[in-house]
Coordinates of C-alpha atoms and ligand atoms in Angstrom, one line a residue:
M28 CA 15.0 3.6 -15.9
R29 CA 16.2 1.7 -12.9
T30 CA 15.1 -1.7 -12.0
Q31 CA 12.5 -1.9 -9.2
P32 CA 14.3 -2.8 -6.1
V33 CA 13.5 -5.6 -3.6
L34 CA 13.0 -4.2 0.0
Y35 CA 13.4 -6.1 3.2
T36 CA 11.9 -5.7 6.7
K37 CA 12.4 -7.9 9.8
R38 CA 9.8 -10.5 8.7
L39 CA 9.0 -9.5 5.1
I40 CA 10.2 -9.2 1.5
L41 CA 8.6 -6.5 -0.7
R42 CA 9.3 -7.3 -4.3
P43 CA 7.9 -6.5 -7.8
Q44 CA 4.8 -8.4 -8.8
Q45 CA 5.2 -11.4 -11.1
L46 CA 2.8 -13.5 -13.1
T47 CA 3.3 -16.4 -10.7
D48 CA 1.4 -14.3 -8.1
I49 CA -1.9 -14.9 -9.9
P50 CA -3.3 -17.7 -7.6
E51 CA -2.4 -15.9 -4.4
L52 CA -3.8 -12.6 -5.7
V53 CA -7.1 -14.3 -6.6
R54 CA -7.2 -16.1 -3.3
W55 CA -6.5 -13.2 -1.0
A56 CA -7.7 -10.1 -2.9
G57 CA -10.8 -12.2 -3.8
D58 CA -12.0 -12.1 -0.2
F59 CA -14.8 -9.6 0.2
E60 CA -13.3 -8.4 3.5
V61 CA -10.2 -7.3 1.7
A62 CA -12.1 -5.6 -1.2
D63 CA -14.6 -4.0 1.1
T64 CA -12.3 -1.3 2.5
A65 CA -9.8 -1.0 -0.4
L66 CA -10.7 1.4 -3.2
N67 CA -9.5 -0.4 -6.3
I68 CA -10.0 -4.1 -5.9
P69 CA -12.8 -5.4 -8.1
H70 CA -15.1 -8.0 -6.5
P71 CA -15.5 -10.8 -7.4
Y72 CA -11.8 -11.1 -8.4
N73 CA -10.5 -13.5 -11.0
D74 CA -7.4 -14.5 -13.0
E75 CA -8.1 -11.9 -15.6
A76 CA -8.2 -9.1 -13.0
A77 CA -5.0 -10.5 -11.5
I78 CA -3.2 -10.5 -14.8
Q79 CA -4.4 -7.0 -15.6
W80 CA -3.2 -5.8 -12.2
I81 CA 0.2 -7.4 -12.4
N82 CA 0.8 -6.0 -15.9
Y83 CA -0.4 -2.6 -14.9
S84 CA 1.8 -2.6 -11.8
L85 CA 4.9 -3.5 -13.8
E86 CA 4.1 -1.0 -16.6
S87 CA 3.4 1.8 -14.1
W88 CA 6.9 1.3 -12.5
K89 CA 8.4 1.7 -16.0
N90 CA 6.3 4.9 -16.5
Q91 CA 7.3 6.1 -13.0
Q92 CA 3.7 6.4 -12.0
Q93 CA 3.6 3.7 -9.3
A94 CA 5.8 1.6 -7.2
V95 CA 3.8 -1.6 -6.4
F96 CA 5.3 -4.4 -4.3
A97 CA 4.1 -7.9 -3.5
I98 CA 4.4 -8.6 0.2
E99 CA 5.7 -12.1 1.2
F100 CA 7.3 -13.6 4.2
K101 CA 11.0 -14.1 4.3
Y102 CA 10.6 -17.6 5.5
K103 CA 7.7 -18.7 3.2
P104 CA 7.5 -17.7 -0.4
G105 CA 4.1 -16.6 -1.9
L106 CA 2.3 -13.3 -2.0
I107 CA 0.3 -12.5 1.2
G108 CA -0.6 -8.9 0.2
V109 CA 0.3 -5.8 -1.8
I110 CA 1.6 -2.4 -0.9
G111 CA 2.8 0.5 -2.8
L112 CA 2.9 4.1 -3.9
A113 CA 0.5 5.3 -6.5
S114 CA 0.1 8.7 -8.3
I115 CA 3.8 9.4 -7.9
D116 CA 4.3 13.0 -8.8
Y117 CA 7.9 13.9 -9.3
R118 CA 7.2 17.5 -10.0
H119 CA 5.5 18.0 -6.6
R120 CA 7.4 15.2 -5.0
N121 CA 4.5 13.3 -3.5
A122 CA 2.8 10.0 -3.7
E123 CA -0.2 8.1 -2.2
M124 CA 0.4 4.9 -0.2
G125 CA -2.0 2.0 -0.3
Y126 CA -1.9 -1.6 1.0
W127 CA -3.9 -4.7 1.7
L128 CA -3.1 -8.1 3.3
G129 CA -4.9 -11.5 3.0
V130 CA -7.3 -12.0 6.0
P131 CA -5.3 -14.8 7.7
F132 CA -2.3 -12.4 8.0
W133 CA -4.2 -9.6 9.8
G134 CA -3.5 -8.5 13.4
Q135 CA 0.3 -9.3 13.4
G136 CA 1.7 -5.9 12.7
L137 CA 2.6 -6.9 9.2
A138 CA 1.0 -4.0 7.4
T139 CA 2.6 -1.6 9.7
E140 CA 6.0 -3.2 9.1
A141 CA 5.6 -3.0 5.3
A142 CA 4.2 0.5 5.4
A143 CA 7.2 1.8 7.4
R144 CA 9.5 0.3 4.9
I145 CA 7.6 1.8 1.9
L146 CA 7.8 5.2 3.6
A147 CA 11.6 4.9 3.9
F148 CA 11.7 3.9 0.2
A149 CA 9.6 7.0 -0.7
F150 CA 11.8 9.4 1.1
E151 CA 15.2 7.9 0.6
G152 CA 14.7 5.8 -2.6
L153 CA 12.5 8.1 -4.6
D154 CA 13.4 11.4 -2.9
L155 CA 9.8 12.4 -2.3
D156 CA 8.9 15.2 0.1
R157 CA 5.4 14.0 1.1
V158 CA 3.5 10.7 1.3
Y159 CA -0.2 10.7 1.9
A160 CA -2.9 8.0 2.3
Q161 CA -6.7 7.9 2.5
Y162 CA -8.9 5.4 4.3
F163 CA -12.6 4.9 4.9
V164 CA -13.8 6.3 8.2
R165 CA -15.1 2.8 9.0
N166 CA -11.6 1.3 8.7
P167 CA -9.9 2.4 11.9
A168 CA -7.2 -0.3 11.6
S169 CA -5.9 1.5 8.6
G170 CA -5.9 4.8 10.4
R171 CA -3.9 3.2 13.2
I172 CA -1.3 1.9 10.8
L173 CA -0.8 5.3 9.4
E174 CA -0.6 6.9 12.8
K175 CA 2.0 4.3 13.9
I176 CA 4.2 5.2 10.9
G177 CA 4.0 8.9 11.8
M178 CA 1.3 10.2 9.6
Q179 CA -1.0 13.0 10.8
Q180 CA -4.7 13.3 10.0
E181 CA -5.3 16.2 7.6
G182 CA -9.0 16.2 7.0
R183 CA -12.2 14.4 6.3
L184 CA -13.3 14.1 2.7
R185 CA -17.0 13.9 3.0
S186 CA -18.8 11.5 0.5
H187 CA -15.6 11.6 -1.6
V188 CA -16.0 8.2 -3.1
R189 CA -18.6 5.5 -3.7
Q190 CA -18.1 2.0 -2.5
W191 CA -20.7 -0.7 -3.5
G192 CA -22.9 2.1 -4.8
K193 CA -22.9 4.1 -1.5
P194 CA -21.1 7.4 -0.7
E195 CA -18.3 7.1 1.8
D196 CA -16.2 9.6 3.8
L197 CA -12.4 9.3 3.7
I198 CA -9.8 10.4 6.1
L199 CA -6.8 12.0 4.5
C200 CA -3.4 11.5 6.3
G201 CA 0.1 12.6 5.4
I202 CA 3.7 12.9 6.5
L203 CA 6.5 15.1 5.2
R204 CA 10.1 14.0 4.8
T205 CA 11.1 16.6 7.4
E206 CA 8.7 15.1 9.9
W207 CA 9.9 11.6 9.1
L208 CA 13.5 12.6 9.6
K209 CA 12.6 14.5 12.9
N210 CA 10.9 11.3 14.1
G211 CA 14.3 9.6 13.7
Q212 CA 12.8 7.2 11.2
G213 CA 15.5 7.7 8.5
R214 CA 18.0 4.9 8.6
G215 CA 20.1 5.7 5.6
E216 CA 18.6 3.0 3.4
G217 CA 16.3 3.3 0.4
Ligands
COA90 C1 -6.0 -2.6 7.1 C2 -5.1 -3.9 7.0 C3 -4.0 -3.7 6.0 C4 -4.5 -4.0 8.4 O1 -3.4 -5.0 8.4 P1 -2.7 -5.6 9.7 O2 -1.5 -6.2 9.3 O3 -3.8 -6.3 10.4 O4 -2.4 -4.2 10.5 P2 -1.4 -4.1 11.7 O5 -1.5 -5.3 12.5 O6 0.0 -3.7 11.2 O7 -2.0 -2.8 12.5 C5 -3.4 -2.7 12.7 C6 -3.6 -1.8 13.9 O8 -4.9 -1.4 13.9 C7 -5.5 -1.8 15.2 N1 -6.9 -2.2 14.9 C8 -7.4 -3.3 14.3 N2 -8.7 -3.2 14.3 C9 -9.1 -2.0 14.8 C10 -10.3 -1.4 15.0 N3 -11.5 -1.9 14.7 N4 -10.3 -0.1 15.6 C11 -9.1 0.4 16.0 N5 -7.9 -0.1 15.8 C12 -7.9 -1.3 15.2 C13 -4.7 -3.0 15.6 O9 -4.8 -3.2 17.0 C14 -3.3 -2.5 15.2 O10 -2.8 -1.4 16.1 P3 -1.8 -1.8 17.4 O11 -0.6 -2.3 16.8 O12 -1.7 -0.4 18.0 O13 -2.5 -2.8 18.2 C15 -5.9 -5.1 6.7 O14 -7.0 -5.3 7.6 C16 -6.5 -5.1 5.3 O15 -5.8 -5.6 4.4 N6 -7.7 -4.7 5.1 C17 -8.4 -4.7 3.8 C18 -7.8 -3.7 2.8 C19 -7.7 -2.3 3.4 O16 -8.5 -1.8 4.2 N7 -6.6 -1.6 3.1 C20 -6.3 -0.3 3.5 C21 -7.0 0.7 2.6 S1 -6.7 2.4 3.2

């Protein structure tokens, strides 16, 4: 079992979660606007939810099921969001990408920057063949991020999930390693 790496982008550090992330997790993930379009963030959010999440994310790296990273600025320590790969399937070589950022950090291209790095990690670091993501139809910003990192829309999953007790449609997107390489996104790092 290898240690979870720390990944770098121009402005960001993507690193394993740690228990000192609890206050920022509660602060940022606790915002309804963040929970509203994410599938697995309980609302309201509290310390207990943060501890459970951190422990689960560390455990799931060890079990090779997930690769979850806290997002923080290079120049200013402290978690501002979370990104990662869930449902890692080494047999079929695929995984699902998910992410969120605290509201004050929206609109600066940060999620796109982190998502591009996670894609590189999936293909070069974990040797996967496919990465997919799903977003609510009513969340076009997420669709745009996935488009910018080279994903294609693959379908609409009608009433696939319930959010706040109501059925919601999801858009499924994906990218293959071959497409990612063809796009010239591989940089020989992982
Ligand atoms: C979705 C989320 C991660 C976006 O983060 P971000 O750092 O603001 O995203 P970026 O700035 O990298 O890119 C957003 C893109 O969407 C575009 N966008 C924003 N709002 C939009 C809208 N209503 N319609 C269409 N495009 C929109 C932006 O203009 C930008 O595209 P551009 O670079 O071509 O201008 C953030 O809003 C968030 O955490 N939301 C709550 C959790 C969530 O929805 N997670 C995703 C689950 S699938």
